[in-house]
mmCIF file of N, CA and C in Angstrom:
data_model
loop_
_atom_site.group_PDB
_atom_site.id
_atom_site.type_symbol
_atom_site.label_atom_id
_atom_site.label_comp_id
_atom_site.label_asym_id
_atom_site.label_seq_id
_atom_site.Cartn_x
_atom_site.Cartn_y
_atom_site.Cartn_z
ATOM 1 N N UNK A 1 29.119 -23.056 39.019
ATOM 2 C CA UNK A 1 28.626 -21.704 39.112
ATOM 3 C C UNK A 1 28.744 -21.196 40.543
ATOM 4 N N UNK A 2 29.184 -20.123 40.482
ATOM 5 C CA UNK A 2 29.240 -19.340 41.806
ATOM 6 C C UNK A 2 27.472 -19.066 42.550
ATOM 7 N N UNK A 3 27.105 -19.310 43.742
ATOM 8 C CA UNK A 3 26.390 -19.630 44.223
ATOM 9 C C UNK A 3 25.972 -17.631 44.617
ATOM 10 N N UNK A 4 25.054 -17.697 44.640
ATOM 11 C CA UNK A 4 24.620 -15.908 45.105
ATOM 12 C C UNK A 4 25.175 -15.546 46.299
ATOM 13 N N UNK A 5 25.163 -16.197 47.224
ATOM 14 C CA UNK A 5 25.908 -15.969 48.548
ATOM 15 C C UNK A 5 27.609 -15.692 48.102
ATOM 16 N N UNK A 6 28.015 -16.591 47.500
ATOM 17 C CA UNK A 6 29.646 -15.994 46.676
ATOM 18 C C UNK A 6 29.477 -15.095 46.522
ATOM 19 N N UNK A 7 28.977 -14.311 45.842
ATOM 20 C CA UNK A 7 28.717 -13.033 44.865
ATOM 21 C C UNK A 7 29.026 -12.099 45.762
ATOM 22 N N UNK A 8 27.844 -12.540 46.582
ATOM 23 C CA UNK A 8 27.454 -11.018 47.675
ATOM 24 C C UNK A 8 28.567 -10.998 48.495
ATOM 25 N N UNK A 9 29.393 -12.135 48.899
ATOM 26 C CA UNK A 9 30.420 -11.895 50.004
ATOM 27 C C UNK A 9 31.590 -11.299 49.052
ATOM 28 N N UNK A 10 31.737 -11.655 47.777
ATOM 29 C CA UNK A 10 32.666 -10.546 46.745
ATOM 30 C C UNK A 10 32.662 -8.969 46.736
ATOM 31 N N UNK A 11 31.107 -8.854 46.424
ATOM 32 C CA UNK A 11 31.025 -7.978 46.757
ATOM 33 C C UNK A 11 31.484 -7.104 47.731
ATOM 34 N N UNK A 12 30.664 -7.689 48.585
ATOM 35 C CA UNK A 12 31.070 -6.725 50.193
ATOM 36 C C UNK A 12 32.884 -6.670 50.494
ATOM 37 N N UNK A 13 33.454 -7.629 49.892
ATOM 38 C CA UNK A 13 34.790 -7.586 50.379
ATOM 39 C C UNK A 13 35.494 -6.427 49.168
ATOM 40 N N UNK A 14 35.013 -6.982 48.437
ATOM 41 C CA UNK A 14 35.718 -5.611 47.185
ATOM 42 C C UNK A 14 35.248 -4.590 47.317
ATOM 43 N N UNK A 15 34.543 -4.299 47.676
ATOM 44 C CA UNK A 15 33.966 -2.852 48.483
ATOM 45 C C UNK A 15 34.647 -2.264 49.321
ATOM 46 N N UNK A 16 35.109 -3.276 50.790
ATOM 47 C CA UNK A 16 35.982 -3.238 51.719
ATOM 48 C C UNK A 16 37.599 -3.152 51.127
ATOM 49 N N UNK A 17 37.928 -3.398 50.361
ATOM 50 C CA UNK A 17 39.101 -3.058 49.567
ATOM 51 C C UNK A 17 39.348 -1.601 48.964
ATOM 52 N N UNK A 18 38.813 -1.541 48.900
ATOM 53 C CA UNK A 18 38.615 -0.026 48.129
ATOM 54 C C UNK A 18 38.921 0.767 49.740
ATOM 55 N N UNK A 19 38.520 0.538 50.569
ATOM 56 C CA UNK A 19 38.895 1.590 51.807
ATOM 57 C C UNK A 19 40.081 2.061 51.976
ATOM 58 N N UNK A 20 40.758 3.551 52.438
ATOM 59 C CA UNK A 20 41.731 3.741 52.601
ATOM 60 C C UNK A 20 42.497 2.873 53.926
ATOM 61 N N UNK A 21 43.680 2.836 53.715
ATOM 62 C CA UNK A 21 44.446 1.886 55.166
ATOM 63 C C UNK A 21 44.186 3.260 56.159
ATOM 64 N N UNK A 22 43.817 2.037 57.574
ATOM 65 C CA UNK A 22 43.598 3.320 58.286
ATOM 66 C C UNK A 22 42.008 4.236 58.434
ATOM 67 N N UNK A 23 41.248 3.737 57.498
ATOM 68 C CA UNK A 23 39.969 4.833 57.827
ATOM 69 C C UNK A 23 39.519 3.972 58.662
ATOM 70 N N UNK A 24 38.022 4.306 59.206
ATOM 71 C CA UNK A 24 37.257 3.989 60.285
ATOM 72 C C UNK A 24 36.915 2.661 59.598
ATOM 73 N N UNK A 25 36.211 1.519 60.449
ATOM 74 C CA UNK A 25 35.414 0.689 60.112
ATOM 75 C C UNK A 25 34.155 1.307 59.133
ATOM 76 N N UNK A 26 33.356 0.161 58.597
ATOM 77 C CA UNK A 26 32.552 0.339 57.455
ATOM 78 C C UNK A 26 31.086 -0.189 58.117
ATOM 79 N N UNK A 27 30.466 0.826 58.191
ATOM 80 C CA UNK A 27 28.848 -0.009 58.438
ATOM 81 C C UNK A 27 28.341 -0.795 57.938
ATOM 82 N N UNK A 28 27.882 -1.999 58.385
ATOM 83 C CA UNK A 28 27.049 -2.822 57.593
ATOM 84 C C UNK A 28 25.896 -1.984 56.618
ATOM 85 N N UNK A 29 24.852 -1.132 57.296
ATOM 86 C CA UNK A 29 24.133 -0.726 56.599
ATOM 87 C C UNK A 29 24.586 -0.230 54.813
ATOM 88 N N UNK A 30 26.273 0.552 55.292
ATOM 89 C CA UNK A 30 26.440 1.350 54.058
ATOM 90 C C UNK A 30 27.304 0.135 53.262
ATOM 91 N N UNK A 31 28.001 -0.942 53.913
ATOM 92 C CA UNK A 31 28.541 -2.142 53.100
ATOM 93 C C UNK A 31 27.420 -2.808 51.826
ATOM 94 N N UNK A 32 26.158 -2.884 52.905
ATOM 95 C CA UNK A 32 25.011 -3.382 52.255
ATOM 96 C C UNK A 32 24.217 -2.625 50.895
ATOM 97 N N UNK A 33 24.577 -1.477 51.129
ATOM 98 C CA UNK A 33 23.723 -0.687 50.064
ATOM 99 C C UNK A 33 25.024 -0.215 48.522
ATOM 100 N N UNK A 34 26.255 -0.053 49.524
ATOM 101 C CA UNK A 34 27.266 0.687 48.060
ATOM 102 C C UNK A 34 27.612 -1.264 47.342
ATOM 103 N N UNK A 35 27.358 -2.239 48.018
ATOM 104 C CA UNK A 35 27.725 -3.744 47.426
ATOM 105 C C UNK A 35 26.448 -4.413 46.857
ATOM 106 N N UNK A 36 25.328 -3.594 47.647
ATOM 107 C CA UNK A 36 23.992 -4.001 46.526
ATOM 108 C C UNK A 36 23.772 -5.995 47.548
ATOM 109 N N UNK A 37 24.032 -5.493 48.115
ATOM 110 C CA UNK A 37 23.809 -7.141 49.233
ATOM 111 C C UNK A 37 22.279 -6.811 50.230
ATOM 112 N N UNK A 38 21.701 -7.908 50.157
ATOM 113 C CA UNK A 38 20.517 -7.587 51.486
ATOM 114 C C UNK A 38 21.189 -7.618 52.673
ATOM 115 N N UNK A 39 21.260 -6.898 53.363
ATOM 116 C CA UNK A 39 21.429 -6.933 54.611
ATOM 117 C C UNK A 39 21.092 -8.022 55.377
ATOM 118 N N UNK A 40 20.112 -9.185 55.385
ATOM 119 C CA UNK A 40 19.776 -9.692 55.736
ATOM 120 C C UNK A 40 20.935 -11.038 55.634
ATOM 121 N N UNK A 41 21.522 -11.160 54.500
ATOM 122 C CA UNK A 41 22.335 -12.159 53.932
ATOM 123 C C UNK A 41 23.937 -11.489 54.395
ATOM 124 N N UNK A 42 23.983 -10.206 54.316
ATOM 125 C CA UNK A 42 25.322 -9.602 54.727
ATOM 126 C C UNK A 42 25.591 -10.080 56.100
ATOM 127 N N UNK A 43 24.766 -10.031 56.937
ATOM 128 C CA UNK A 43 25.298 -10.130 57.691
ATOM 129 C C UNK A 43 25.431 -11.484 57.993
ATOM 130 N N UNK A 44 25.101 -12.583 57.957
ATOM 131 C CA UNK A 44 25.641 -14.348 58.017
ATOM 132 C C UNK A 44 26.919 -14.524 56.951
ATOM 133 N N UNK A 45 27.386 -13.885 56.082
ATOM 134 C CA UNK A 45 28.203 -13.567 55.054
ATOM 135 C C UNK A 45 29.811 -13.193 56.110
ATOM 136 N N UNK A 46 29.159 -11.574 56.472
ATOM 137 C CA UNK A 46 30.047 -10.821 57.387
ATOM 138 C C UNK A 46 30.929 -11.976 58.237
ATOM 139 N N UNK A 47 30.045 -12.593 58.861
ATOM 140 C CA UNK A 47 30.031 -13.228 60.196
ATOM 141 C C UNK A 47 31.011 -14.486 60.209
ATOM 142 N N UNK A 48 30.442 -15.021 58.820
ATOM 143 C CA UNK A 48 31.223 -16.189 58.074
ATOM 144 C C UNK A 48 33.161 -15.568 57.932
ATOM 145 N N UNK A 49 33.320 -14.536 57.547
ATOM 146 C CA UNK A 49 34.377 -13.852 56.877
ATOM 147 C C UNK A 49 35.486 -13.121 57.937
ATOM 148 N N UNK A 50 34.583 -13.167 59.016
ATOM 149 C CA UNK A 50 35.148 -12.411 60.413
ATOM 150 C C UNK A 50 35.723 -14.008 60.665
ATOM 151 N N UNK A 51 34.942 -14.739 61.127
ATOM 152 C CA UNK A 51 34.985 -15.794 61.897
ATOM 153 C C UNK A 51 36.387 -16.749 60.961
ATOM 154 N N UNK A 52 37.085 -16.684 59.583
ATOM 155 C CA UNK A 52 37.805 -16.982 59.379
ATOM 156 C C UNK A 52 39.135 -16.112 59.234
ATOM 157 N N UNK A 53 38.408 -14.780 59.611
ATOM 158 C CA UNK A 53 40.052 -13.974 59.976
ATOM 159 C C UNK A 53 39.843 -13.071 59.259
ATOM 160 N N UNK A 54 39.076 -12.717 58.154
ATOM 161 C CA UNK A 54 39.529 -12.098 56.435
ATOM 162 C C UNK A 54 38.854 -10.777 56.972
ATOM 163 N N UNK A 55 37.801 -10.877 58.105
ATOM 164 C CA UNK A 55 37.743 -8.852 58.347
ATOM 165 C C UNK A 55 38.094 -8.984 60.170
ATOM 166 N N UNK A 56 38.407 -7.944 60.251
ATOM 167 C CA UNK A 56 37.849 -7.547 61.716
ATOM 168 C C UNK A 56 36.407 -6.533 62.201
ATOM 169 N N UNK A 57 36.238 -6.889 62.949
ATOM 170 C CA UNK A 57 34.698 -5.944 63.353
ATOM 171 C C UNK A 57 34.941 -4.979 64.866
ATOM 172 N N UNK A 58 33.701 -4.188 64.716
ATOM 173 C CA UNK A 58 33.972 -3.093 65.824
ATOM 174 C C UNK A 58 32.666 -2.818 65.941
ATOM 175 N N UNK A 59 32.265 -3.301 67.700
ATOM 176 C CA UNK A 59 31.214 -2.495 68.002
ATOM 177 C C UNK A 59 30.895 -0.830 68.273
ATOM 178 N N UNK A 60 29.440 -0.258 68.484
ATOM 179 C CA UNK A 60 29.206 0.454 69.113
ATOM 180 C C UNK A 60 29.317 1.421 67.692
ATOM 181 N N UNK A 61 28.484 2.684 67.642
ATOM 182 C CA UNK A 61 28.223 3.446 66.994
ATOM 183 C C UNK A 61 28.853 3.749 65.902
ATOM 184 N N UNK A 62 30.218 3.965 66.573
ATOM 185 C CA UNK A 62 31.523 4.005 64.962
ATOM 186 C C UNK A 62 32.059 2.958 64.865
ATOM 187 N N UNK A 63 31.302 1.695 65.156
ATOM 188 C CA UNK A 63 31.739 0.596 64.864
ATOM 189 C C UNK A 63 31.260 -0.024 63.114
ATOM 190 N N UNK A 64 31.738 -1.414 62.758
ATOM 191 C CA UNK A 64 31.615 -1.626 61.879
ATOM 192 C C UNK A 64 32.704 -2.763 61.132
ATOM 193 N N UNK A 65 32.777 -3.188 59.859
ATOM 194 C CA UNK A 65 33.768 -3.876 59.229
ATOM 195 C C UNK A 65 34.946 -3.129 58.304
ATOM 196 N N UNK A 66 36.159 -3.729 58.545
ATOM 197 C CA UNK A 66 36.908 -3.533 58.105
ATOM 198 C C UNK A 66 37.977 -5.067 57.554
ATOM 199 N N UNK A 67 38.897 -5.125 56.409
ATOM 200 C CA UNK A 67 39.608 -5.831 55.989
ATOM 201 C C UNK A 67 40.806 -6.065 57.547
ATOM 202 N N UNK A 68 40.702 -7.828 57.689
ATOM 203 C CA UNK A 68 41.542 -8.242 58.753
ATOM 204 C C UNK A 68 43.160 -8.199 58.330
ATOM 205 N N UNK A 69 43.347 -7.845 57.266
ATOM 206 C CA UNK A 69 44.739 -8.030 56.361
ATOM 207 C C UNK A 69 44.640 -7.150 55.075
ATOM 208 N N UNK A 70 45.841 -6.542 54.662
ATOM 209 C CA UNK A 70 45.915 -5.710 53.568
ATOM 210 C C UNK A 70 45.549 -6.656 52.114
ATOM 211 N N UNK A 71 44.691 -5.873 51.452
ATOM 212 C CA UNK A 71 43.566 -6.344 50.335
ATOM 213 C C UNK A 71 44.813 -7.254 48.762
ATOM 214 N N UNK A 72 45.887 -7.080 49.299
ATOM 215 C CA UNK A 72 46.578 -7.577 48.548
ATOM 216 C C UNK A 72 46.992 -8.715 48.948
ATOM 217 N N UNK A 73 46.262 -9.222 50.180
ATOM 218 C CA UNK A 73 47.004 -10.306 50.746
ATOM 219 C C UNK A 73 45.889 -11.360 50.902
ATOM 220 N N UNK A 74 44.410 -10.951 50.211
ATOM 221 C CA UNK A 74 43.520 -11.899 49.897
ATOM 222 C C UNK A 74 43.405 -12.403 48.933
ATOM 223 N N UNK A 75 42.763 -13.614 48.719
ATOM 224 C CA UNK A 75 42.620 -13.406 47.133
ATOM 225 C C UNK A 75 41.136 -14.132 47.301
ATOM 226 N N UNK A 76 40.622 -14.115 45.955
ATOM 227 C CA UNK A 76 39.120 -14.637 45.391
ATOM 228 C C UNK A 76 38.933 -15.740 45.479
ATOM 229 N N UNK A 77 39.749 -16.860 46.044
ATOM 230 C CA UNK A 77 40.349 -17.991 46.262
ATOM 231 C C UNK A 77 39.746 -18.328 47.493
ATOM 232 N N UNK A 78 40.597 -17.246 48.301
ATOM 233 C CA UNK A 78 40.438 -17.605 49.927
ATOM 234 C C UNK A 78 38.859 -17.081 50.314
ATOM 235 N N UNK A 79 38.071 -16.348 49.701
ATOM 236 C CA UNK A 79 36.713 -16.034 50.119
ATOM 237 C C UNK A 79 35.828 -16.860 49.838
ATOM 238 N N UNK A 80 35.603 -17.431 48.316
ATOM 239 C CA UNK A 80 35.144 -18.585 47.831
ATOM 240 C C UNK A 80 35.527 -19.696 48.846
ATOM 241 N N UNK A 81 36.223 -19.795 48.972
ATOM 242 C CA UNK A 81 36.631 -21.453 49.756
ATOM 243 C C UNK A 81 36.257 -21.126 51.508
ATOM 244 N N UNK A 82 35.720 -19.976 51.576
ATOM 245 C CA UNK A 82 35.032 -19.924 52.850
ATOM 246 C C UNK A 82 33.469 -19.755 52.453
ATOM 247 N N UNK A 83 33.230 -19.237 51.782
ATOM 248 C CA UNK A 83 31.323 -19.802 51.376
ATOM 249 C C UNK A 83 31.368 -20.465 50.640
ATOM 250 N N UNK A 84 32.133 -21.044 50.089
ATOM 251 C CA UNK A 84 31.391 -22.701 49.260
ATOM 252 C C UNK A 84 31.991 -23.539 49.330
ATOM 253 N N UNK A 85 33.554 -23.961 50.260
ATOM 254 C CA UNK A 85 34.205 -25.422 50.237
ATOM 255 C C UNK A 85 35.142 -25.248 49.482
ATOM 256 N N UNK A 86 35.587 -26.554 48.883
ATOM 257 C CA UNK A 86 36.179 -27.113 48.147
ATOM 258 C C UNK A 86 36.365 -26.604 46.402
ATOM 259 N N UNK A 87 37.092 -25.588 46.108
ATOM 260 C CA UNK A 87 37.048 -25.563 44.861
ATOM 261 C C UNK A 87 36.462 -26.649 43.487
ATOM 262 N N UNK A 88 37.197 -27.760 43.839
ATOM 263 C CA UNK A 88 36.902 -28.821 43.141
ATOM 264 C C UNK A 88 35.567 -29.489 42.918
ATOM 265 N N UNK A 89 35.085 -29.743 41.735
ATOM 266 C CA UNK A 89 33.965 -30.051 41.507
ATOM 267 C C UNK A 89 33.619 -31.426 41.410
ATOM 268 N N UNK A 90 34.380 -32.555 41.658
ATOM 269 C CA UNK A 90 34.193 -33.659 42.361
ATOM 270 C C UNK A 90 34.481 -34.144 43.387
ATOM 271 N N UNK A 91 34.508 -34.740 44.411
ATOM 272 C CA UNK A 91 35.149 -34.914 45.634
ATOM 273 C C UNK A 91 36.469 -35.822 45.500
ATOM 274 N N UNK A 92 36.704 -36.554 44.840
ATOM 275 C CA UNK A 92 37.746 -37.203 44.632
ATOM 276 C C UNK A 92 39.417 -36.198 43.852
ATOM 277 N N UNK A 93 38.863 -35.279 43.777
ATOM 278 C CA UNK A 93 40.424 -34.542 43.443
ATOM 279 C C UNK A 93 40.360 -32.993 44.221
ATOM 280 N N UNK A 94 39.544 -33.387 45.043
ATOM 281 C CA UNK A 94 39.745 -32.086 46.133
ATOM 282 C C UNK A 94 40.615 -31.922 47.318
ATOM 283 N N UNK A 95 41.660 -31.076 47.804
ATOM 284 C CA UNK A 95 42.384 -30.740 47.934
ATOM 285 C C UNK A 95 42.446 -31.021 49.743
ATOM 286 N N UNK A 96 41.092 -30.404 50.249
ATOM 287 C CA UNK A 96 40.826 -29.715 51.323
ATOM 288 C C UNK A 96 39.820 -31.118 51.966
ATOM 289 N N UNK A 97 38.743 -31.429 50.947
ATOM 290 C CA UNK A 97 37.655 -32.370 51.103
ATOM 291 C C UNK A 97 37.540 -33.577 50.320
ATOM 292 N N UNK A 98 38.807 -34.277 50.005
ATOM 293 C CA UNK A 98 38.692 -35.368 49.747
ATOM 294 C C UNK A 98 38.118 -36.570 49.929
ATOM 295 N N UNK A 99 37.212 -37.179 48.916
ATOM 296 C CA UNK A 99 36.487 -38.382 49.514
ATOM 297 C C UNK A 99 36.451 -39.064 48.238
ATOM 298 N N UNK A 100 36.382 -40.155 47.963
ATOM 299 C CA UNK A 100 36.622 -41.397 46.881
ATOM 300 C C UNK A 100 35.144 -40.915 46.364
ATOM 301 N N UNK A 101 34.889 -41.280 45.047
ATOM 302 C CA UNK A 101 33.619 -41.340 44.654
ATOM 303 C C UNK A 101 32.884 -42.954 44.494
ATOM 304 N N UNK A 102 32.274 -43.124 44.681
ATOM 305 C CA UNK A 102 31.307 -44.370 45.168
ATOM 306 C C UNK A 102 31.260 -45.029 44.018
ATOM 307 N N UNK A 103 31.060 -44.143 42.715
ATOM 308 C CA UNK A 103 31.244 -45.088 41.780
ATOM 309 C C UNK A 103 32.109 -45.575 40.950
ATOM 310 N N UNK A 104 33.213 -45.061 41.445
ATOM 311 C CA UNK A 104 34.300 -44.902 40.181
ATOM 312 C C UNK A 104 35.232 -46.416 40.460
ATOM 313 N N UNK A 105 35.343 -47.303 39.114
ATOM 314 C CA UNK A 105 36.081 -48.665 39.854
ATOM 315 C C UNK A 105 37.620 -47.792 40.113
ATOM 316 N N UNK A 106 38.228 -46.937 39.472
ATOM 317 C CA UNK A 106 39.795 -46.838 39.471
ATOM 318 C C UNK A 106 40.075 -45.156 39.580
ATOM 319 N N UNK A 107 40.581 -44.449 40.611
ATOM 320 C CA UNK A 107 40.815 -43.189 40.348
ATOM 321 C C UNK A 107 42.024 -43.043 39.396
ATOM 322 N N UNK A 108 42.964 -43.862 39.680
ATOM 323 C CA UNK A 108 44.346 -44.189 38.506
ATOM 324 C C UNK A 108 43.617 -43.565 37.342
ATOM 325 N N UNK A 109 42.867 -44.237 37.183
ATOM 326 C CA UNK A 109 42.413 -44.732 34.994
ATOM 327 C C UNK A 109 41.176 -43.759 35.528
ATOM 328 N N UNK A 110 40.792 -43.310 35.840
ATOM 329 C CA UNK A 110 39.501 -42.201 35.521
ATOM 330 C C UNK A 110 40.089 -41.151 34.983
ATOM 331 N N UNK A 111 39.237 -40.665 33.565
ATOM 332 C CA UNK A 111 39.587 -39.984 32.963
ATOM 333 C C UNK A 111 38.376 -38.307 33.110
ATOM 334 N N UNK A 112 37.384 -38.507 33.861
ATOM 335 C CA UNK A 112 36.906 -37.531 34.428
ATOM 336 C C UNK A 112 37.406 -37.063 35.640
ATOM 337 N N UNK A 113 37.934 -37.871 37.044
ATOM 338 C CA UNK A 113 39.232 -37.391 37.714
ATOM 339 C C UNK A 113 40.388 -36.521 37.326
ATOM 340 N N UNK A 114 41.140 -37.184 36.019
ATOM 341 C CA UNK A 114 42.449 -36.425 35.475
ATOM 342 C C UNK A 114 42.115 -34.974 34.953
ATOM 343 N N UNK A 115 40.464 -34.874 34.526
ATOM 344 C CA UNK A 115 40.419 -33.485 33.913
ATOM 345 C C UNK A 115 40.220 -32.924 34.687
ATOM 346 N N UNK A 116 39.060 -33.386 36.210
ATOM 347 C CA UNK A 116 38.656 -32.533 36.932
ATOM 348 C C UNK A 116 39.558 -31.930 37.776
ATOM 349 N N UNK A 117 40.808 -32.651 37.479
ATOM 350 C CA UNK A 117 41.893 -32.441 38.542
ATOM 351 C C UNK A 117 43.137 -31.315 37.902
ATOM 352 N N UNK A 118 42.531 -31.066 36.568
ATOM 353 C CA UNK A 118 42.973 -30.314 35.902
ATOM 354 C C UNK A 118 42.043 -28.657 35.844
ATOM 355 N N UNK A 119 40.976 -28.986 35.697
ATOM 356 C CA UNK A 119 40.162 -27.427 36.388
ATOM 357 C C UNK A 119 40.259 -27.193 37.674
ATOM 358 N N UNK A 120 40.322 -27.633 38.560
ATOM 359 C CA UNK A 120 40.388 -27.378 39.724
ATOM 360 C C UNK A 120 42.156 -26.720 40.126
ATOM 361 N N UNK A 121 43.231 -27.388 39.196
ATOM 362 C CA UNK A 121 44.636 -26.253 39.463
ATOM 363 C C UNK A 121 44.364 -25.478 38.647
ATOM 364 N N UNK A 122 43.847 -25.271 37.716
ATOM 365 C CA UNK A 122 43.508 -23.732 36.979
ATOM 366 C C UNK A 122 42.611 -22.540 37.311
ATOM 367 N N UNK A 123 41.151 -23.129 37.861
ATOM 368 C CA UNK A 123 40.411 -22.491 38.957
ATOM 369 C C UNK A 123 40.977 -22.240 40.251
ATOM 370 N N UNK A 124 42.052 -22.988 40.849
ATOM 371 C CA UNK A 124 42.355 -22.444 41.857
ATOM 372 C C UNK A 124 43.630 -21.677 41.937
ATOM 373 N N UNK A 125 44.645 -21.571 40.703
ATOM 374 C CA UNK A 125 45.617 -20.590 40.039
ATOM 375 C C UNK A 125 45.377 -19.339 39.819
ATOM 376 N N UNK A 126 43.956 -19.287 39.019
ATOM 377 C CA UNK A 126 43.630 -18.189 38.772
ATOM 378 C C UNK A 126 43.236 -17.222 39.861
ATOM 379 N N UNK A 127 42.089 -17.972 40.698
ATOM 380 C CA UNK A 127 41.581 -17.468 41.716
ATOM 381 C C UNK A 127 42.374 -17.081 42.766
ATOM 382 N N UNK A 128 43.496 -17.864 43.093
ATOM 383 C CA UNK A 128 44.224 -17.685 44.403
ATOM 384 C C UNK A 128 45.079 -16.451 43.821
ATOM 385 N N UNK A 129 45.628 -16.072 42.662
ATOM 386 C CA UNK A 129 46.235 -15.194 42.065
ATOM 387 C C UNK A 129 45.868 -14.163 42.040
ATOM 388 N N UNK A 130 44.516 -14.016 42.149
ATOM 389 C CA UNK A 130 43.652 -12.900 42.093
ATOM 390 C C UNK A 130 43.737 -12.239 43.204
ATOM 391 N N UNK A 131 44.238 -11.393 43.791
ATOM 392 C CA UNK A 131 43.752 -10.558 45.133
ATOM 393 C C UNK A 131 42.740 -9.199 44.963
ATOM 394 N N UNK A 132 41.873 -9.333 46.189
ATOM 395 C CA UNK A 132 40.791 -7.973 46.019
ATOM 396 C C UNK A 132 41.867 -6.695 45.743
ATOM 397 N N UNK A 133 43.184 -6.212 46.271
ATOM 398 C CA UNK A 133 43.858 -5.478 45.401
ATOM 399 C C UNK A 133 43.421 -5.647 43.548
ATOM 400 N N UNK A 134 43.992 -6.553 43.590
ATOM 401 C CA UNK A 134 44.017 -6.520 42.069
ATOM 402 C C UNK A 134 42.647 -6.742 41.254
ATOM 403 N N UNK A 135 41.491 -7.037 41.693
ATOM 404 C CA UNK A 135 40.433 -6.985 41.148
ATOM 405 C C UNK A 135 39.671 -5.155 41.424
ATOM 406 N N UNK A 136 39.923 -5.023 42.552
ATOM 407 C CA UNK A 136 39.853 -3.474 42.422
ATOM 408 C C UNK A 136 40.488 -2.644 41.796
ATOM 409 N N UNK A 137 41.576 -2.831 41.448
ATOM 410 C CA UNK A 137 42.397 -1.862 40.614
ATOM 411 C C UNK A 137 42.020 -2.176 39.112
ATOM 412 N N UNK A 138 41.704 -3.417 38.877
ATOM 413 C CA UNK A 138 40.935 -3.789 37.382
ATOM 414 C C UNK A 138 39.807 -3.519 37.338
ATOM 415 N N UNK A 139 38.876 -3.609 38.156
ATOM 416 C CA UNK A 139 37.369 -2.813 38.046
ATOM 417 C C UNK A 139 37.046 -1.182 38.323
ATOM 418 N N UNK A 140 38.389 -0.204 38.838
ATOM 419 C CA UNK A 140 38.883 1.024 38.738
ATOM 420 C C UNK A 140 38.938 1.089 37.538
ATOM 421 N N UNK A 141 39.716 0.391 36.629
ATOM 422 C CA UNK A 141 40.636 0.855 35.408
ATOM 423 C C UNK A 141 39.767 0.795 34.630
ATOM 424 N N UNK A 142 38.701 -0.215 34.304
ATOM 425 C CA UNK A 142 37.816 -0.148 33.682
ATOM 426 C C UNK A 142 36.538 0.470 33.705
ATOM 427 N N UNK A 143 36.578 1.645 35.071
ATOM 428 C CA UNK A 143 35.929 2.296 35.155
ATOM 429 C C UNK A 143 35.883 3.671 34.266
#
């Protein structure tokens, strides 16, 4: 399950997608209220999301956040795997954070390995496929 902190940094970034190329930076205050995020959490979120490249920021009055790269060039993939790790839901078939599991006698012959190693390229197919382009233009359309 996606953790609430996921959510809210979805949020705020699909929000930030929706901006025209080119307008001003985005206030936290108004990021926080049109994405429905506490402010309080936006901004360790923000900070997290700057600090791996995915916005740029701007001080001083007309300052604010903006997308570090065109919204087609993120995906739901790359935001997730900056607030929660490792896609993979065991450590032994993770990609990024690999570590043996303590109990397992054989990763060969584990047959909870082979599946988990099977959601984890489909969760991360789907997701990496996904760009905030394209989830905005699907949550437009279905508007």
């Amino acid at each position: 399950m996606l953790t609430q902190r996921s959510r809210y940094a979805l949020r705020a970034m699909l929000f930030l997608a929706q901006a025209q190329p080119g307008s001003p930076p985005t206030s936290m205050t108004r990021i926080a209220a049109e994405a429905n995020v506490p402010r309080k959490f936006l901004e360790l979120i923000l900070a997290d999301l700057r600090g791996a490249g995915l916005l740029d920021s701007h001080r001083g009055k007309m300052g604010g956040y903006r997308l570090a790269r065109p919204a087609h060039l993120i995906s739901l993939g790359d935001i997730i795997r900056i607030i929660e790790g490792p896609l993979a839901l065991v450590p032994c078939v993770s990609r990024t954070a690999y570590r043996p599991c303590t109990d397992c006698k054989s990763e060969a012959d584990c047959a909870i390995r082979h599946a988990m190693a099977r959601v984890r390229d489909e969760t991360a197919r789907i997701l990496d496929g996904t760009s905030l382009a394209d989830a905005t233009a699907k949550s437009l359309a279905a508007a």
